[in-house]
C-alpha positions as a printed NumPy array, in Angstrom:
array([[237.523,  75.25 , 131.882],
       [234.955,  72.949, 131.204],
       [237.468,  70.247, 129.16 ],
       [239.478,  70.418, 131.574],
       [237.045,  69.472, 133.775],
       [236.057,  66.399, 131.68 ],
       [239.377,  65.63 , 131.558],
       [239.238,  65.111, 135.121],
       [236.569,  63.102, 135.12 ],
       [238.024,  60.778, 133.101],
       [241.41 ,  60.556, 134.766],
       [239.514,  60.415, 137.604],
       [237.332,  57.08 , 136.404],
       [240.743,  56.119, 135.529],
       [241.883,  56.17 , 139.334],
       [238.707,  54.461, 140.608],
       [239.74 ,  51.694, 138.632],
       [243.665,  51.576, 139.989],
       [242.38 ,  51.678, 143.421],
       [239.424,  49.89 , 143.659],
       [241.235,  46.732, 145.921],
       [241.486,  50.454, 148.067],
       [238.183,  51.932, 148.025],
       [236.148,  48.497, 147.669],
       [233.665,  50.398, 145.57 ],
       [232.957,  48.328, 142.099],
       [234.365,  49.853, 139.358],
       [231.372,  49.57 , 137.379],
       [229.755,  51.58 , 139.499],
       [231.82 ,  54.55 , 139.498],
       [232.877,  54.491, 135.715],
       [229.394,  54.306, 134.97 ],
       [228.606,  57.27 , 137.487],
       [231.52 ,  59.347, 136.23 ],
       [230.805,  58.606, 132.849],
       [226.784,  59.899, 132.987],
       [228.134,  62.836, 134.619],
       [230.443,  63.772, 131.983],
       [227.312,  63.958, 129.419],
       [225.256,  65.904, 132.039],
       [227.651,  68.545, 132.057],
       [227.673,  68.714, 128.359],
       [224.003,  69.587, 128.948],
       [224.116,  71.985, 131.083],
       [226.763,  73.744, 129.657],
       [225.247,  74.314, 126.146],
       [224.479,  78.026, 126.415],
       [221.672,  77.491, 123.653],
       [219.116,  75.086, 122.329],
       [220.878,  74.274, 119.161],
       [223.921,  73.237, 121.345],
       [221.581,  71.578, 123.503],
       [220.154,  69.768, 120.399],
       [223.565,  69.122, 119.493],
       [225.194,  67.308, 122.958],
       [221.508,  65.176, 122.464],
       [222.372,  64.087, 119.169],
       [225.894,  63.383, 119.565],
       [224.745,  60.939, 122.486],
       [222.184,  59.23 , 121.294],
       [224.682,  58.721, 118.863],
       [227.205,  57.462, 121.428],
       [224.611,  55.604, 122.613],
       [223.307,  53.622, 119.785],
       [226.903,  52.302, 119.856],
       [227.244,  51.056, 123.097],
       [223.203,  49.812, 122.477],
       [224.558,  47.334, 119.59 ],
       [227.981,  46.569, 121.837],
       [225.686,  46.149, 124.978],
       [223.066,  43.889, 122.818],
       [225.987,  41.855, 121.07 ],
       [227.73 ,  41.244, 124.556],
       [224.142,  39.741, 126.109],
       [224.459,  37.285, 123.602],
       [227.464,  35.908, 123.374],
       [227.195,  35.918, 126.894],
       [224.042,  33.758, 127.187],
       [225.718,  31.008, 125.063],
       [228.883,  30.539, 126.085],
       [226.542,  30.858, 129.914],
       [224.571,  28.037, 128.641],
       [227.408,  25.987, 127.14 ],
       [229.561,  26.097, 130.542],
       [226.44 ,  25.505, 132.145],
       [225.995,  22.444, 130.646],
       [229.396,  21.679, 130.572],
       [229.544,  21.471, 127.154],
       [232.729,  23.181, 126.943],
       [234.718,  21.005, 129.748],
       [233.719,  18.272, 127.356],
       [235.351,  20.045, 124.315],
       [237.646,  20.256, 126.307],
       [238.601,  17.191, 127.682],
       [238.376,  15.279, 123.957],
       [240.709,  18.246, 122.496],
       [243.602,  18.766, 125.648],
       [245.401,  16.057, 127.201],
       [243.911,  14.902, 130.314],
       [247.66 ,  15.607, 132.205],
       [249.893,  18.24 , 130.852],
       [252.548,  20.538, 132.039],
       [251.83 ,  24.702, 133.092],
       [254.121,  25.348, 130.272],
       [252.222,  22.888, 127.564],
       [248.887,  24.736, 128.76 ],
       [250.143,  27.725, 128.1  ],
       [251.497,  26.984, 124.849],
       [248.25 ,  25.441, 123.708],
       [245.827,  27.767, 125.293],
       [247.693,  31.17 , 123.334],
       [247.725,  29.117, 120.606],
       [243.773,  28.431, 120.85 ],
       [242.721,  32.069, 121.37 ],
       [245.32 ,  33.149, 119.139],
       [243.215,  31.298, 116.221],
       [239.618,  31.658, 117.378],
       [239.978,  35.572, 117.936],
       [241.097,  35.439, 114.015],
       [237.64 ,  33.975, 113.034],
       [235.395,  35.314, 116.188],
       [234.859,  38.79 , 117.458],
       [237.153,  39.261, 120.703],
       [234.457,  39.373, 123.4  ],
       [233.522,  35.623, 122.279],
       [237.595,  34.641, 122.02 ],
       [238.179,  35.853, 125.156],
       [234.647,  34.236, 126.53 ],
       [235.237,  30.938, 125.202],
       [238.632,  31.002, 125.856],
       [238.424,  31.806, 129.611],
       [235.987,  29.595, 130.046],
       [238.971,  27.152, 129.111],
       [240.517,  27.942, 132.508],
       [237.725,  26.616, 134.002],
       [238.203,  23.409, 133.127],
       [241.728,  22.82 , 135.096],
       [243.047,  22.999, 138.546],
       [245.044,  26.042, 138.374],
       [246.757,  27.923, 140.978],
       [246.28 ,  31.47 , 141.575],
       [248.777,  32.944, 140.261],
       [249.257,  30.287, 137.367],
       [245.222,  31.454, 136.24 ],
       [246.348,  35.31 , 136.47 ],
       [249.294,  34.29 , 133.763],
       [247.195,  32.613, 131.527],
       [244.388,  35.378, 131.946],
       [246.77 ,  37.783, 130.674],
       [248.121,  35.994, 128.121],
       [244.564,  35.574, 126.477],
       [244.042,  38.427, 126.488],
       [247.303,  39.775, 124.627],
       [246.383,  36.436, 121.893],
       [242.896,  37.214, 121.859],
       [243.878,  41.094, 120.278],
       [247.204,  39.382, 118.274],
       [244.762,  37.069, 116.496],
       [241.898,  39.72 , 115.576],
       [244.726,  41.796, 113.483],
       [245.452,  39.692, 110.696],
       [242.209,  39.532, 109.355],
       [238.822,  41.463, 108.552],
       [236.729,  38.992, 110.743],
       [238.648,  39.494, 113.895],
       [238.774,  42.959, 114.724],
       [236.925,  46.015, 114.409],
       [239.794,  48.599, 113.426],
       [241.249,  46.27 , 111.484],
       [237.54 ,  46.297, 109.033],
       [238.148,  50.132, 109.043],
       [241.177,  50.472, 107.924],
       [239.947,  47.99 , 105.536],
       [236.76 ,  49.506, 104.272],
       [239.15 ,  52.852, 103.694],
       [241.307,  50.761, 100.881],
       [243.957,  51.384, 102.908],
       [244.8  ,  47.556, 103.028],
       [244.451,  44.245, 101.303],
       [243.333,  41.004, 102.528],
       [246.534,  39.509, 101.503],
       [248.462,  42.168, 103.049],
       [246.716,  41.634, 106.31 ],
       [247.385,  37.984, 106.611],
       [251.169,  39.025, 106.774],
       [250.448,  40.076, 110.207],
       [249.786,  36.883, 111.229],
       [253.482,  35.667, 111.425],
       [254.307,  38.579, 113.892],
       [251.276,  38.386, 116.042],
       [251.597,  34.304, 116.396],
       [255.668,  34.825, 117.313],
       [255.246,  37.694, 120.163],
       [252.263,  35.537, 121.642],
       [254.174,  32.596, 121.381],
       [257.495,  34.375, 122.953],
       [255.277,  35.987, 125.852],
       [253.923,  32.44 , 126.536],
       [257.535,  31.119, 126.964],
       [258.446,  34.051, 128.929],
       [255.081,  33.078, 130.995],
       [256.232,  29.325, 131.467],
       [259.179,  30.284, 132.267],
       [258.068,  30.663, 135.891],
       [255.604,  28.135, 135.476],
       [256.395,  24.435, 136.859],
       [254.247,  21.019, 137.599],
       [251.244,  19.393, 136.13 ],
       [247.309,  19.906, 135.579],
       [244.341,  17.749, 135.15 ],
       [241.508,  18.859, 133.872],
       [237.469,  18.588, 136.418],
       [236.032,  15.586, 135.757],
       [233.121,  16.082, 133.962],
       [230.156,  14.131, 133.887],
       [228.544,  13.886, 130.321],
       [224.938,  14.166, 130.645],
       [224.231,  16.099, 127.183],
       [220.94 ,  16.387, 126.223],
       [219.948,  16.617, 121.794],
       [218.589,  19.947, 122.49 ],
       [222.087,  20.925, 124.36 ],
       [224.14 ,  19.449, 121.092],
       [221.998,  21.128, 118.936],
       [222.336,  24.388, 120.538],
       [225.656,  24.235, 120.771],
       [225.846,  23.482, 117.284],
       [223.65 ,  26.644, 116.643],
       [226.544,  28.668, 118.447],
       [229.221,  27.565, 116.446],
       [227.072,  28.083, 112.752],
       [225.893,  31.818, 114.155],
       [229.842,  32.794, 114.417],
       [230.543,  31.313, 110.933],
       [226.678,  33.296, 109.866],
       [228.619,  36.342, 111.296],
       [231.756,  36.303, 109.575],
       [230.338,  35.306, 106.361],
       [226.849,  37.69 , 106.515],
       [229.221,  40.626, 107.638],
       [231.489,  39.883, 104.793],
       [229.368,  39.112, 101.922],
       [226.242,  41.582, 102.608],
       [227.828,  44.247, 105.612],
       [225.28 ,  42.395, 107.557],
       [225.705,  44.073, 111.231],
       [226.727,  40.676, 113.725],
       [224.926,  41.66 , 116.315],
       [222.197,  41.223, 113.904],
       [223.157,  37.861, 113.336],
       [224.069,  37.276, 116.856],
       [220.49 ,  38.356, 117.714],
       [219.402,  36.211, 115.728],
       [221.36 ,  33.514, 116.82 ],
       [220.006,  33.419, 119.898],
       [216.67 ,  34.055, 119.197],
       [216.791,  30.501, 117.234],
       [218.653,  29.171, 121.031],
       [215.416,  30.334, 122.364],
       [213.088,  28.395, 120.019],
       [214.821,  25.4  , 120.027],
       [215.306,  25.344, 123.388],
       [211.125,  25.626, 124.019],
       [210.058,  23.355, 121.735],
       [212.603,  20.577, 122.774],
       [211.667,  21.689, 126.701],
       [210.108,  18.981, 128.508],
       [208.153,  19.903, 132.046],
       [210.41 ,  17.938, 133.843],
       [213.465,  19.861, 132.464],
       [214.249,  23.272, 134.333],
       [216.684,  24.463, 132.604],
       [214.726,  26.979, 131.155],
       [216.918,  29.279, 128.696],
       [216.212,  32.408, 129.682],
       [217.159,  32.139, 132.896],
       [220.633,  31.711, 131.914],
       [220.752,  35.622, 130.711],
       [219.881,  36.437, 134.572],
       [223.008,  34.641, 135.191],
       [225.074,  37.077, 133.408],
       [227.447,  39.243, 135.19 ],
       [225.661,  42.772, 134.504],
       [228.812,  44.422, 136.028],
       [230.658,  44.03 , 133.099],
       [227.825,  45.4  , 131.141],
       [227.785,  48.425, 132.862],
       [231.815,  48.804, 133.021],
       [231.325,  49.053, 129.141],
       [228.294,  51.374, 129.493],
       [230.855,  53.489, 131.725],
       [234.336,  53.161, 129.802],
       [232.286,  53.949, 126.739],
       [230.279,  56.958, 127.886],
       [233.109,  58.249, 128.819],
       [235.096,  57.568, 125.91 ],
       [232.125,  59.21 , 123.863],
       [232.382,  62.196, 125.282],
       [235.855,  62.479, 124.837],
       [235.629,  61.75 , 121.489],
       [233.094,  65.29 , 121.58 ],
       [235.223,  67.27 , 123.241],
       [237.41 ,  66.544, 120.106],
       [240.472,  65.184, 122.712],
       [240.828,  61.982, 120.086],
       [241.11 ,  65.094, 117.579],
       [244.063,  66.95 , 119.357],
       [245.438,  63.704, 119.188],
       [244.836,  62.853, 115.725],
       [247.025,  66.3  , 114.976],
       [249.861,  65.074, 116.711],
       [250.003,  61.777, 115.051],
       [251.182,  63.822, 111.956],
       [254.04 ,  65.258, 113.416],
       [255.816,  62.995, 113.871],
       [257.511,  60.015, 111.862],
       [254.572,  57.563, 110.7  ],
       [256.33 ,  54.7  , 112.305],
       [256.925,  55.81 , 115.398],
       [253.502,  57.301, 115.807],
       [252.282,  53.956, 114.718],
       [254.107,  52.533, 117.755],
       [253.149,  54.992, 120.177],
       [249.539,  55.682, 119.13 ],
       [249.791,  51.178, 119.738],
       [250.404,  52.376, 123.162],
       [248.033,  55.14 , 123.802],
       [245.111,  52.547, 122.832],
       [245.58 ,  50.911, 126.334],
       [243.769,  54.419, 127.433],
       [241.559,  55.176, 124.932],
       [239.712,  52.662, 122.859],
       [241.074,  51.326, 119.765],
       [237.648,  52.478, 117.474],
       [237.241,  55.794, 117.948],
       [240.914,  56.623, 118.083],
       [241.121,  54.521, 115.088],
       [238.307,  56.484, 113.325],
       [239.509,  59.886, 114.162],
       [243.301,  59.051, 112.805],
       [241.45 ,  57.68 , 109.774],
       [239.379,  61.222, 109.519],
       [242.71 ,  63.327, 109.632],
       [243.747,  61.426, 106.398],
       [247.97 ,  60.778, 107.033],
       [249.255,  59.956, 103.483],
       [250.735,  56.857, 104.685],
       [252.48 ,  53.398, 102.582],
       [251.079,  50.049, 102.783],
       [253.581,  49.383, 105.697],
       [252.773,  52.117, 107.591],
       [249.344,  51.481, 106.933],
       [249.686,  48.117, 108.055],
       [252.028,  48.376, 111.312],
       [249.502,  51.11 , 112.266],
       [246.653,  47.843, 111.983],
       [249.156,  45.809, 114.377],
       [249.778,  48.416, 116.673],
       [245.861,  49.791, 117.69 ],
       [244.696,  45.812, 117.16 ],
       [247.438,  44.341, 119.711],
       [248.544,  47.884, 122.263],
       [245.638,  47.823, 123.805],
       [246.901,  44.876, 125.487],
       [248.942,  46.934, 127.252],
       [246.815,  47.783, 129.873],
       [244.332,  45.893, 131.225],
       [241.406,  48.207, 130.17 ],
       [242.936,  49.165, 126.974],
       [240.73 ,  46.327, 124.803],
       [237.039,  44.227, 125.096],
       [239.272,  40.97 , 126.036],
       [240.862,  42.601, 129.307],
       [237.872,  44.443, 130.54 ],
       [236.048,  41.19 , 130.398],
       [238.658,  39.089, 131.817],
       [238.905,  41.826, 134.943],
       [235.252,  40.975, 135.771],
       [235.546,  37.135, 135.191],
       [239.248,  36.351, 136.772],
       [238.97 ,  37.729, 140.623],
       [242.941,  37.47 , 140.686],
       [242.498,  40.121, 137.672],
       [242.932,  43.496, 138.815],
       [244.804,  46.804, 137.444],
       [246.779,  46.522, 139.39 ],
       [247.904,  43.1  , 139.627],
       [248.195,  43.608, 135.279],
       [250.533,  46.094, 135.685],
       [253.08 ,  43.586, 136.515],
       [252.965,  42.423, 133.698],
       [253.593,  45.594, 131.454],
       [257.391,  44.762, 131.024],
       [256.891,  41.611, 128.917],
       [253.614,  42.821, 127.055],
       [255.725,  45.697, 126.081],
       [258.288,  43.031, 125.127],
       [256.269,  41.274, 123.118],
       [254.693,  43.935, 121.482],
       [257.963,  45.85 , 120.437],
       [258.688,  42.896, 118.899],
       [255.679,  42.094, 117.008],
       [256.123,  45.99 , 115.622],
       [259.1  ,  45.591, 114.472],
       [258.545,  42.515, 112.912],
       [255.555,  43.949, 110.938],
       [257.736,  46.787, 110.06 ],
       [260.319,  44.577, 108.655],
       [257.937,  42.374, 106.858],
       [255.483,  44.918, 105.634],
       [258.603,  46.991, 103.909],
       [260.384,  44.028, 103.105],
       [257.572,  42.679, 101.163],
       [255.747,  45.918,  99.773],
       [257.472,  48.551, 100.172]])
């Protein structure tokens, strides 16, 4: 009965997201409320002090994971907010992209940019930077919506081929189930599926777009902070691989350097107090993450994810992997992958590779299925749960083709 009630809260949270446009209640508020109520219920239903202590430990573990993500988000979003405010991202786009180009070409270029960037950066940073590109072009609402959906799919696809790009890929690698050389093969189906989606979206897109003119009045401190940002990204990858330093620690270090540099170079006449950019972050994004992760953590603690792991072993691994990818659109792929690794299924290399692709890309099928989608939903006003649903058929087609290519290549080279 308790499990049924808690699962009902998770379903209610999903419905609150779906019908946000009808209820006009911010999804961050509803998910946060229901996430908190689910844990309050766990405490109330704990019958003994021992059970209460166990729930408390579980909550602390969950809050630690959330705090880590919050701090990481705060760091990356502050950097991006600063660079956007100073026009540095727009200036970079104007140098890389033509001043005038067709919408079709823009879709392909943005898809490639997001795909490559997410292979080396985390999904959060890649999504924020890629969405920042959209602000430099004068796009119609429908085009901007398709571009946001394309970025979500490209960011999730790019992360599966390298351990620096996606947490689930890193988890499977650290368990010794795949090698880096084997993971690189996933870049082929990822690129093909992303380009296919870009072509599908571009078929209905016509016309030309121009970049928004930006006055390049950069100061020395702005250039230095931009260098610190990209150096932090590179350091995050290198230090994590070499010394297992958590990405959040490296990004907080980079953020602290940003603050110190800004303080040293700031004159009395300057109004750009860097700490102000922290206040410009949309905390709705962070609150939404908090509510979602509280609910997912609750589902993990009541054993729902373990039940899914048990169901996984009842079918052919290739079918189970495909369905697991679809399931990651509803449940966070990190605890889902952790549950599967804990179940320790007996899989060969091609099956582990297909699972890596599935849990990495499958979250794109729903806007709430990945960090990229959640961030995009709070940054692009046209993007809602319902508006995203119209693109599910195209996303499912590209996901299925990418998954099929992964199986073909994996069995061809590693069976």
